[in-house]
Short mmCIF file of C-alpha atoms in Angstrom, two decimals:
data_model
loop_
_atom_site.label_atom_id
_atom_site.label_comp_id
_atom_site.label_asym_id
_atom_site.label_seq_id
_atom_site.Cartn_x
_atom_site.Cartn_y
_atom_site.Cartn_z
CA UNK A 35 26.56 28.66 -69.47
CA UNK A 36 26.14 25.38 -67.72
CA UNK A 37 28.37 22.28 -69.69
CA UNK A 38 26.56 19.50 -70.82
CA UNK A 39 25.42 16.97 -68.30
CA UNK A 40 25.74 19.63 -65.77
CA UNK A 41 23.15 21.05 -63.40
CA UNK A 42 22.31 25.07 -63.32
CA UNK A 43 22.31 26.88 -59.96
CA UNK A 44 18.46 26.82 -59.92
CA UNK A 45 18.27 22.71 -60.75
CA UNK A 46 21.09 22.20 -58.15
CA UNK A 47 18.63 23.87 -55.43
CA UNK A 48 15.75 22.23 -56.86
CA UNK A 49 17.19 18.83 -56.24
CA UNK A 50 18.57 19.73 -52.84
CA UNK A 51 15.14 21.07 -52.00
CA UNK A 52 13.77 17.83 -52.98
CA UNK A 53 16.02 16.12 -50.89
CA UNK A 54 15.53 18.26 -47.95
CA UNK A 55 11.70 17.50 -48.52
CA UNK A 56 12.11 14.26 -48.40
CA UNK A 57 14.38 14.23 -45.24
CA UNK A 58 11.94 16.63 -43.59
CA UNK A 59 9.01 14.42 -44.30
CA UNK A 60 10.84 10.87 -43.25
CA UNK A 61 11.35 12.80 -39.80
CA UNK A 62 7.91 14.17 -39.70
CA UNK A 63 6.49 10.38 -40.32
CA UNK A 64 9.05 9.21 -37.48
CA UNK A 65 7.91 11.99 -35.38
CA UNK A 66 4.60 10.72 -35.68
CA UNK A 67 5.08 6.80 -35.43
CA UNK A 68 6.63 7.65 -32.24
CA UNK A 69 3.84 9.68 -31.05
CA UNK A 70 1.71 7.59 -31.86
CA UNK A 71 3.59 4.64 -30.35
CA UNK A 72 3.43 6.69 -27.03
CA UNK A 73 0.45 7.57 -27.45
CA UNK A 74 -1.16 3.50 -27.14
CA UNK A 75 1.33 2.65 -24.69
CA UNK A 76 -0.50 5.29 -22.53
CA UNK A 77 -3.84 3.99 -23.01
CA UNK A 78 -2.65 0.84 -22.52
CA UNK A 79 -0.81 1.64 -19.23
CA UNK A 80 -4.18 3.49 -18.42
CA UNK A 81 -6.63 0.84 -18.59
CA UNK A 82 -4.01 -1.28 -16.58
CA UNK A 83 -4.06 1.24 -13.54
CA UNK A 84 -7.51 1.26 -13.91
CA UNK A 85 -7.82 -2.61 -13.70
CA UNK A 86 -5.03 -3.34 -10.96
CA UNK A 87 -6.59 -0.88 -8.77
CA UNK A 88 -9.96 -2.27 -9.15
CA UNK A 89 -9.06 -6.16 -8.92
CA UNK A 90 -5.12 -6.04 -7.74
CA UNK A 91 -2.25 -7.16 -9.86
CA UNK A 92 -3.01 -10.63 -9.01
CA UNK A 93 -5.61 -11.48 -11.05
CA UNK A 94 -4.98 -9.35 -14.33
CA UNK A 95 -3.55 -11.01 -16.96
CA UNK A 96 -1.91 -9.09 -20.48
CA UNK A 97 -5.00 -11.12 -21.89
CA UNK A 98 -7.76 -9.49 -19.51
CA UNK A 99 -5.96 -5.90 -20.48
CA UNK A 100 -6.54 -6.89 -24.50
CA UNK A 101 -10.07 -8.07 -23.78
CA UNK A 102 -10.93 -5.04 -21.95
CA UNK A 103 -9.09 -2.85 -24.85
CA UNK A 104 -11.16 -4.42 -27.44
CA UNK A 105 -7.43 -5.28 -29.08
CA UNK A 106 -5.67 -8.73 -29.70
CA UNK A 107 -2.83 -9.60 -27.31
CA UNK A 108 -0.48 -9.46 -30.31
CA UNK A 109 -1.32 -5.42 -29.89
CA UNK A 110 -0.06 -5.28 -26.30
CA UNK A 111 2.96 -7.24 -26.90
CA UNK A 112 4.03 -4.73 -29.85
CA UNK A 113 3.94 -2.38 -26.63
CA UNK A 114 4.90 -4.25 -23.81
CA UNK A 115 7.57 -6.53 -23.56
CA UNK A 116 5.68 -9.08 -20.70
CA UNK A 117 3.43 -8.67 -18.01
CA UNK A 118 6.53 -7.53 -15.87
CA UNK A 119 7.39 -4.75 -18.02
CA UNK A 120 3.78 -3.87 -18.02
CA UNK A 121 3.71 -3.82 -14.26
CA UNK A 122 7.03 -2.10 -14.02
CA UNK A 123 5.78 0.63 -16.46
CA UNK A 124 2.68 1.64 -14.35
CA UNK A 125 5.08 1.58 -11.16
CA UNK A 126 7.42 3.90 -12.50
CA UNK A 127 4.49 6.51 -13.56
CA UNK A 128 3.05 6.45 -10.08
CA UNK A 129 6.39 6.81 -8.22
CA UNK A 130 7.35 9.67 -10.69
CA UNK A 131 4.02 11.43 -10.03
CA UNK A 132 4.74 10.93 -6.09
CA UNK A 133 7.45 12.68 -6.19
CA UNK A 134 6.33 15.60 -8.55
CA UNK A 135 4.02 15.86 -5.45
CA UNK A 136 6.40 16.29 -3.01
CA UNK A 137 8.50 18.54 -5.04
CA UNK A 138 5.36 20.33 -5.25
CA UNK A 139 5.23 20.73 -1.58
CA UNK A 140 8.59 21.21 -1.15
CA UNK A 141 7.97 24.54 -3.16
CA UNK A 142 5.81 25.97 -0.89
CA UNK A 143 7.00 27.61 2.81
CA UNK A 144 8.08 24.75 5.15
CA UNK A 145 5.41 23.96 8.24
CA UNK A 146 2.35 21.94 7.98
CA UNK A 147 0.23 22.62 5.15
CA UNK A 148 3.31 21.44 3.08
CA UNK A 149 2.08 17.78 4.45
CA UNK A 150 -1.92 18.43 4.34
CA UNK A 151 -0.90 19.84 0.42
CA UNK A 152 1.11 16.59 -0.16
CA UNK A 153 -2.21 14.63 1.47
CA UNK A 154 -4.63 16.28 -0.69
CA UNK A 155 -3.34 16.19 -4.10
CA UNK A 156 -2.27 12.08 -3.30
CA UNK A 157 -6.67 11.61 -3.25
CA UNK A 158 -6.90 14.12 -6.12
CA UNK A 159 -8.56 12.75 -9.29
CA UNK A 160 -5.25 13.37 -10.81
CA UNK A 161 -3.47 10.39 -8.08
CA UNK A 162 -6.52 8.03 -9.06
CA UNK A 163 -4.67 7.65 -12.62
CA UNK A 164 -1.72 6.00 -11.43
CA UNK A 165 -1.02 2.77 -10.28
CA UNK A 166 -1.46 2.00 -6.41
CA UNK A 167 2.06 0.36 -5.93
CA UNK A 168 1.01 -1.74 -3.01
CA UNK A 169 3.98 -4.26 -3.22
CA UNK A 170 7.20 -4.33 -5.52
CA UNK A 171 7.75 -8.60 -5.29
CA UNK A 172 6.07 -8.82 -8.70
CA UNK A 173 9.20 -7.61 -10.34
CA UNK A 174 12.75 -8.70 -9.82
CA UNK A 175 16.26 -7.42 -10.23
CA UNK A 176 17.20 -4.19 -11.62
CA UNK A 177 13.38 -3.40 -11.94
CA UNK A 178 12.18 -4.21 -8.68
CA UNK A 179 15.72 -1.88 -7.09
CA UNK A 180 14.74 0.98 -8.96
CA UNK A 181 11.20 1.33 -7.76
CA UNK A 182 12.50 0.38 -4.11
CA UNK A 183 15.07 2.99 -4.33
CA UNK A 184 12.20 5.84 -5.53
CA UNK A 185 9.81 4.73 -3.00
CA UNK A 186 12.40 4.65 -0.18
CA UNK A 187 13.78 8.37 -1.96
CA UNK A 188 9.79 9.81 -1.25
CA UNK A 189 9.87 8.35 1.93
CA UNK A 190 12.64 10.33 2.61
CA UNK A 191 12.00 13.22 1.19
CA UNK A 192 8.23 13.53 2.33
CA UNK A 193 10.32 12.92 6.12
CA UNK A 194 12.56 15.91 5.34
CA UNK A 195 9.35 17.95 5.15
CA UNK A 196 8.09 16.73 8.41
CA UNK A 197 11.21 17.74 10.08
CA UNK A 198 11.30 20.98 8.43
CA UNK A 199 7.80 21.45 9.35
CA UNK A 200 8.95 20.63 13.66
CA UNK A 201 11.80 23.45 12.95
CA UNK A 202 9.50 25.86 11.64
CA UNK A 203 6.96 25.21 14.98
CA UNK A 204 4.05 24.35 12.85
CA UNK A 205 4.25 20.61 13.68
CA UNK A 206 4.88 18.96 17.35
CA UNK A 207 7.84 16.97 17.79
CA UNK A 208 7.60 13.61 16.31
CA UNK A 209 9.35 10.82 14.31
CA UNK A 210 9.44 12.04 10.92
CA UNK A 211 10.95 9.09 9.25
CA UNK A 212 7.45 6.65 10.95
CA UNK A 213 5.25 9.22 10.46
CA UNK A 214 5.91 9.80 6.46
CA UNK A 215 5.75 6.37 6.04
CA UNK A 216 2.02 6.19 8.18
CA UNK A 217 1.13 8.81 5.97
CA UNK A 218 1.67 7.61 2.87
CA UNK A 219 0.14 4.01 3.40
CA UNK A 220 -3.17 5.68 4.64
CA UNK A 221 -3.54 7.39 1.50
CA UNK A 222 -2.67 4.63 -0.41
CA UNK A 223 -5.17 2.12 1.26
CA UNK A 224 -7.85 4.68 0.96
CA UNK A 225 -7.38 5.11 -2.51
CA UNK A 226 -7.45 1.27 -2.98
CA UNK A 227 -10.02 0.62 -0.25
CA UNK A 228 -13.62 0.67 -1.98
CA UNK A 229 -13.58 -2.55 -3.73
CA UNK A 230 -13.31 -4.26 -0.35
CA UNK A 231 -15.13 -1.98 2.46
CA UNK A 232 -18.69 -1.77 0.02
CA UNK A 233 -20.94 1.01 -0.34
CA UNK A 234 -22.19 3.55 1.32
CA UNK A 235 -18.88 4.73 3.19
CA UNK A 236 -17.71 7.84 1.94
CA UNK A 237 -13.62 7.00 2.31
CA UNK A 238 -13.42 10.16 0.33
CA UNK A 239 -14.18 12.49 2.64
CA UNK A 240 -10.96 14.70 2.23
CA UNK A 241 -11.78 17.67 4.63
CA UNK A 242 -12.23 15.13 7.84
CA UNK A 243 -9.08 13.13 6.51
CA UNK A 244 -6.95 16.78 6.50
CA UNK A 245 -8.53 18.08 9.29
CA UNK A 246 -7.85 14.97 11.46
CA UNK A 247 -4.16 14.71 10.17
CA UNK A 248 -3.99 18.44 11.40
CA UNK A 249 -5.51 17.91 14.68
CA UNK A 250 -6.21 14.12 15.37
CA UNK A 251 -9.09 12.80 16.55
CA UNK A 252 -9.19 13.79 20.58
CA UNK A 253 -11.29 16.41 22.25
CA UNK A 254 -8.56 17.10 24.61
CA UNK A 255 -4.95 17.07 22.62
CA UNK A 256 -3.10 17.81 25.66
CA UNK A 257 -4.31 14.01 27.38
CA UNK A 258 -1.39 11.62 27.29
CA UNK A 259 -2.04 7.78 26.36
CA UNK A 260 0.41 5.06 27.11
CA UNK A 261 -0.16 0.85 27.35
CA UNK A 262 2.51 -1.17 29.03
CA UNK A 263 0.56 -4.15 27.52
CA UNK A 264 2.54 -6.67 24.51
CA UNK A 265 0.87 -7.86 21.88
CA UNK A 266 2.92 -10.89 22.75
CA UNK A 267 0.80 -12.34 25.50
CA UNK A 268 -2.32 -12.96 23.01
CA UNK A 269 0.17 -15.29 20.47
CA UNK A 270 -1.52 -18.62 20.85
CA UNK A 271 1.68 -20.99 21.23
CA UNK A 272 1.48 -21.85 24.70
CA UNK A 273 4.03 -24.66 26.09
CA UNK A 274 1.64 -25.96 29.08
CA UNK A 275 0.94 -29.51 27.91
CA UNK A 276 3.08 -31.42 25.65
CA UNK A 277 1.06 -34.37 24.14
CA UNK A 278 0.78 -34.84 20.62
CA UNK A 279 -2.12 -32.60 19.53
CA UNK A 280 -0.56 -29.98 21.45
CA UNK A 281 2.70 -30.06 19.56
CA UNK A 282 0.60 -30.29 16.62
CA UNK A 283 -1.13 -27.28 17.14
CA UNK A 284 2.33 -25.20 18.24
CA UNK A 285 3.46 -26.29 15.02
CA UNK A 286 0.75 -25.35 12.71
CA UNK A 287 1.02 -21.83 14.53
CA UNK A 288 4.26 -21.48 14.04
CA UNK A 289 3.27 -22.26 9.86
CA UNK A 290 0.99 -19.62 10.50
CA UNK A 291 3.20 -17.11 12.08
CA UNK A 292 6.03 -17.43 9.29
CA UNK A 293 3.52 -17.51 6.69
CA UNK A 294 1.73 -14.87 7.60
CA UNK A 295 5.12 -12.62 8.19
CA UNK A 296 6.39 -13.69 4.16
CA UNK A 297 2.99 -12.74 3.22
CA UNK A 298 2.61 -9.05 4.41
CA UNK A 299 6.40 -8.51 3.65
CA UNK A 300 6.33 -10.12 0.22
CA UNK A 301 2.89 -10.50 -1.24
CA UNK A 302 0.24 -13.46 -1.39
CA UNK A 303 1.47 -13.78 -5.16
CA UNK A 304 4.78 -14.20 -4.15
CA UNK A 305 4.82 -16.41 -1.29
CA UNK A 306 4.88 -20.59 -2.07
CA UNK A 307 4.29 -23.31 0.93
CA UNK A 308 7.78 -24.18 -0.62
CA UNK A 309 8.97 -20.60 0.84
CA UNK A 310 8.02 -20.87 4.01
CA UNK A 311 9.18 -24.52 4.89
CA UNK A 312 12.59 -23.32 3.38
CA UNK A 313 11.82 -19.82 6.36
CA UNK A 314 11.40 -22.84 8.91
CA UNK A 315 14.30 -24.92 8.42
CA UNK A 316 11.62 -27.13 7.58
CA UNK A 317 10.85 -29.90 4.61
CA UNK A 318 8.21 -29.17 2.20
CA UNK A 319 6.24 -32.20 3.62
CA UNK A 320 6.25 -30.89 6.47
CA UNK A 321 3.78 -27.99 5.91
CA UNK A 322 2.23 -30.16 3.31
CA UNK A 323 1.17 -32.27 6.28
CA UNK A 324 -0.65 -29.83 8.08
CA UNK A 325 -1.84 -27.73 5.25
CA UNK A 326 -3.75 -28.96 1.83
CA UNK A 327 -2.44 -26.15 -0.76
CA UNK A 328 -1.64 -22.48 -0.67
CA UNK A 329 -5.50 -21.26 -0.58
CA UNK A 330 -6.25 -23.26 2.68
CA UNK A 331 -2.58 -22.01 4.13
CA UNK A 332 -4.25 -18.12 3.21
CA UNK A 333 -7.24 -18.81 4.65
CA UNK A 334 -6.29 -20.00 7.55
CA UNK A 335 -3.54 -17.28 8.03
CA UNK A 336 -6.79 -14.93 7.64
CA UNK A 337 -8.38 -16.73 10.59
CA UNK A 338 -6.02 -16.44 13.17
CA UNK A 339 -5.58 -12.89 12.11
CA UNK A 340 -9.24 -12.06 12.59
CA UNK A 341 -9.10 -14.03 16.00
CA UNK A 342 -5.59 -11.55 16.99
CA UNK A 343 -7.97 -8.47 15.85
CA UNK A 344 -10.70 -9.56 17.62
CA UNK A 345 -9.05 -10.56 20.76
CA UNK A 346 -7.35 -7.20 20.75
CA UNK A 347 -11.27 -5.27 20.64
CA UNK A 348 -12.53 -7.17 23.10
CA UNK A 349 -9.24 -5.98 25.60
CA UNK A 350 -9.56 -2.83 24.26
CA UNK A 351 -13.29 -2.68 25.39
CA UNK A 352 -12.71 -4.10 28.60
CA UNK A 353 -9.80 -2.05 30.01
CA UNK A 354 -10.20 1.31 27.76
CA UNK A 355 -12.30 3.90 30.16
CA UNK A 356 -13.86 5.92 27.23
CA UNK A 357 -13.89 5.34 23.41
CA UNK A 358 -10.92 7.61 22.51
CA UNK A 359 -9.01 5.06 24.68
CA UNK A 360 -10.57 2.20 23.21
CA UNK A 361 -9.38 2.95 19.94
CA UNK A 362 -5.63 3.77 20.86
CA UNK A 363 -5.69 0.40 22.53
CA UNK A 364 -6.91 -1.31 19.29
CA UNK A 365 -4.50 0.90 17.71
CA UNK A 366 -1.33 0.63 19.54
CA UNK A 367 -1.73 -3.98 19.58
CA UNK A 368 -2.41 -3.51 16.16
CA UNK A 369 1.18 -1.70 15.53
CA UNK A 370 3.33 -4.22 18.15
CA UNK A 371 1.83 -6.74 16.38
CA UNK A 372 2.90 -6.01 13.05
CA UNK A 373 5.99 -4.66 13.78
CA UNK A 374 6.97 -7.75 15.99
CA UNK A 375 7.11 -11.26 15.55
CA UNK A 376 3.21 -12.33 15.68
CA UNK A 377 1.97 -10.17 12.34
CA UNK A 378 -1.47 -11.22 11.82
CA UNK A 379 -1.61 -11.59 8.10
CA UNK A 380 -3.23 -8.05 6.80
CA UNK A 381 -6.15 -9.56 5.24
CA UNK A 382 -6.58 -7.12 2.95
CA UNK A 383 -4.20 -7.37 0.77
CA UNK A 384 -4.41 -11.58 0.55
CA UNK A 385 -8.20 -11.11 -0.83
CA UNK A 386 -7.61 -11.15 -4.70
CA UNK A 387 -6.07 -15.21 -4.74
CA UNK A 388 -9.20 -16.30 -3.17
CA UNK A 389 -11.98 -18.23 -5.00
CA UNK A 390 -15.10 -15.97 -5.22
CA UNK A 391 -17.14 -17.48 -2.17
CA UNK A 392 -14.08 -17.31 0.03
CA UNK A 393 -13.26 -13.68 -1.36
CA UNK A 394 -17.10 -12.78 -0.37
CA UNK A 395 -16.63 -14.39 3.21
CA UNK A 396 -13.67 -12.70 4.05
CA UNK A 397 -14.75 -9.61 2.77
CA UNK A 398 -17.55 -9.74 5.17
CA UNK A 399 -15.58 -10.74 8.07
CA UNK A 400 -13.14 -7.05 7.36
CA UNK A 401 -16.51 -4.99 7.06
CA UNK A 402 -17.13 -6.96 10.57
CA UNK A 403 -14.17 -5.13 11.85
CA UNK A 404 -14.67 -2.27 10.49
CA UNK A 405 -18.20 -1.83 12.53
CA UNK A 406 -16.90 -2.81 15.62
CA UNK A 407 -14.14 0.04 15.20
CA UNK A 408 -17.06 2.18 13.90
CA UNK A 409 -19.12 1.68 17.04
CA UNK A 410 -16.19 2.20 19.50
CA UNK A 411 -15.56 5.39 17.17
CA UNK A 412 -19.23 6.51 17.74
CA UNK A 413 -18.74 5.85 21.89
CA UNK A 414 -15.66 8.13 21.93
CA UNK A 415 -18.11 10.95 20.57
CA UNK A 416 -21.01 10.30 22.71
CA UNK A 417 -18.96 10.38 25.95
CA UNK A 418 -16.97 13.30 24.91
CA UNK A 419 -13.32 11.87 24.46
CA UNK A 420 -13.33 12.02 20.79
CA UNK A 421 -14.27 15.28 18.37
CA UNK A 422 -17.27 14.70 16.83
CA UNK A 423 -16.60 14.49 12.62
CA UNK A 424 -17.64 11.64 9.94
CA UNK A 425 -15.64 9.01 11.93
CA UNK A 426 -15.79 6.34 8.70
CA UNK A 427 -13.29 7.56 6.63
CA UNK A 428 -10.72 7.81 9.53
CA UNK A 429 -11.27 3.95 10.22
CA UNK A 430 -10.47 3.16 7.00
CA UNK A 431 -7.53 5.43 6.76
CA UNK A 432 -5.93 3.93 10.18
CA UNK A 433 -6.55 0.57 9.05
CA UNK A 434 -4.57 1.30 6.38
CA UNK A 435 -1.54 3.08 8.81
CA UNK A 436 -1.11 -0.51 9.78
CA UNK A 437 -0.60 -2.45 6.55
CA UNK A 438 2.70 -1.82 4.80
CA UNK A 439 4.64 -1.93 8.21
CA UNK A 440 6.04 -4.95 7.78
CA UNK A 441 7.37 -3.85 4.18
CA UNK A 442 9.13 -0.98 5.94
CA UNK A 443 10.30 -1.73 9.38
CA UNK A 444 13.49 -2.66 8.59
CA UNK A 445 13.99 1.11 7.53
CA UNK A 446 13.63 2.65 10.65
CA UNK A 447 16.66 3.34 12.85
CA UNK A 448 14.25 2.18 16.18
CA UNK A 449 11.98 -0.42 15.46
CA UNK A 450 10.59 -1.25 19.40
CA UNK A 451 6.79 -1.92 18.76
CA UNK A 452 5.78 -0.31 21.70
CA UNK A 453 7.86 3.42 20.28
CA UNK A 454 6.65 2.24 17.03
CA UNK A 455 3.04 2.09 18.81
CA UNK A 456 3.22 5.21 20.29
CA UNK A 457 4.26 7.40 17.41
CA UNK A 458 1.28 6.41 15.33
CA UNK A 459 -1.18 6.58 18.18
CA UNK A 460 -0.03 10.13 19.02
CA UNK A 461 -0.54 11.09 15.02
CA UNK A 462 -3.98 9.79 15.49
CA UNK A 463 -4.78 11.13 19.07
CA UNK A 464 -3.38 14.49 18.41
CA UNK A 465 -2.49 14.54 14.93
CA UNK A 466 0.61 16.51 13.52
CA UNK A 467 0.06 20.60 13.88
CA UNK A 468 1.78 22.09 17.51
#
């Protein structure tokens, strides 16, 4: 018999079964707070993939991601920490997911349809959920390393592939670490590419894309290609006369040049007209003399770019002897150019600061370029030199080879534009298999 004040065996395990309740159902509310605390900052790191990739990271704002949410911006920030965070969040997904794709290939027997695998599941509907990480200058210190250090990780690791792919005799002989790199920024700029290159152009078209990074886009894969031509000779500082205007001019090229080079290794976004006077050894008056704010230094950037891609079509079309050649021309200025010092500003990615008339212009001047690499595409298939497949999506895939070279130059153990050149015209001449 139990003394008085004392609990019986059975009341002793009632009350500890109480308390175990209790315990058990604290954690299962915890359990659940957290869930659900994951759970929002998913959708909310959803609908801000879906709105960088349609409008950039430029122009969305933590209070454009509440508006579209239907939520207050007091709800994001009980999420996120700051637009940063927010940005860094959706980075970190889409590198992740990169490299569960590589892994992916990695697990499968080495040779080429490791790459076409990694290809095809990077335009998946799966891919289209993550953030395209087009530039890492929106986020700084630790942040901004850690993505770097992923990125340049894939990089590597989709390389390691290639070269196991050349040992196993399924792919030709070839720069691995270029060629990952080429790879990677076609698929990203075709995943990013229809809110700029309008409708009607199926940039989708995964078969043609696979096929052509198989077999690349030459009837004959066996014809060599090679252009002893710089990209130098069409820069437009010339020192032939030296009054005033001339000097003038040199010197507002030489604004452009710099600027343009910040731009397509930093970002629009991230580059001031403070930046590049401090790039020049120069005062901030002095760009401010030649150039009215940042918008008219962009603009102008754009111009001389379109004159540089224009200048190299019209060579191309007067000393290429059939369309295939024609394009590798286009092609191989294209790469000096970025990789060396006159980097036309990649127009592309400078869009989303413009005001909506400019935006529209510019726009239109691209889809300009576009058609005249269309119609030299079309040539190379009526005359023979070029396989005959839906040429559009291929355009806008090699336009995008071009665009993150300045980002990643500096990784490759030989930079020379004209090897640089080569290697990516031979992936698109002859593509990768043996």
């Amino acid at each position: 018999m139990a003394r008085s004040g004392q609990m019986t065996e059975s009341q002793w395990g009632s009350r500890m079964t109480k308390k175990a309740q209790a315990k058990f159902d604290r954690s299962t509310t915890k359990v659940c707070n957290s869930s659900r605390k994951v759970s929002r900052q998913e959708s909310i790191l959803t609908a801000a993939v879906a709105m960088f990739n349609e409008q950039g990271i430029g122009p969305t704002g933590l209070a454009d991601l509440a508006e579209r949410m239907g939520v207050g911006r007091a709800t994001i920030y009980h999420y996120i920490a700051d637009r940063e965070d927010l940005i860094y969040r959706c980075f970190k997904r889409s590198c992740d997911a990169d490299s569960a794709r590589i892994e992916a290939a990695a697990a499968q027997q080495p040779g080429l349809d490791r790459i076409l695998g990694y290809v095809r599941d990077s335009l998946d509907l799966e891919a289209e959920q993550t953030a395209i990480v087009a530039d890492t200058s929106y986020l700084t210190g630790e942040r901004r390393e850690e993505i770097d250090i992923i990125r340049r990780r894939n990089y590597d690791a989709l390389a390691q592939l290639i070269a196991e792919g050349v040992e196993s005799g399924t792919i030709r002989s070839c720069d691995e670490t270029i060629i990952a790199r080429v790879l990677a920024s076609m698929v990203v700029f075709l995943r990013m590419s229809p809110r700029w290159v309008g409708e009607g152009r199926n940039v989708k078209n995964i078969d043609v894309i696979l096929e052509t990074t198989a077999y690349g886009a030459a009837s004959d894969r066996s014809a060599d290609f090679s252009l002893l031509q710089s990209a130098e000779t069409f820069s437009r500082i010339r020192v032939e006369e030296f009054g005033k205007q001339s000097i003038a001019n040199m010197r507002v090229e030489q604004i452009l040049m710099v600027g343009s080079q910040l731009i397509n290794r930093h970002g629009v976004d991230n580059v001031s007209l403070e930046d590049i006077a401090s790039a020049m050894g120069a005062t901030r008056g002095a760009v401010y003399h030649y150039f009215s704010n940042k918008e008219d230094l962009v603009v102008r950037c754009m111009e001389r770019g379109y004159e540089l891609y224009d200048a190299f079509i019209t060579f191309a079309n007067e000393h290429g002897r059939n369309g295939l050649e024609k394009s590798a021309i286009i092609s191989h200025l294209n790469t000096q150019a970025l990789v060396g010092p006159l980097q036309p500003l990649v127009g592309w990615l400078g869009l989303d600061v413009l005001s909506p008339s400019l935006r529209r212009k510019n726009k239109q001047r691209l889809r300009d370029l576009l058609k005249r690499s269309d119609n030299i595409a079309a040539e190379g298939i009526l005359d023979g030199s070029r396989r005959n497949f839906d040429y559009q999506a291929i355009t806008v895939a090699r336009a995008g080879a071009y665009l993150w070279i300045p980002k990643w130059i500096s990784q490759i153990e030989d930079s020379r534009p004209h090897y640089v050149a080569d290697e990516i015209v031979s992936l698109f001449n002859k593509g990768l298999a043996t």
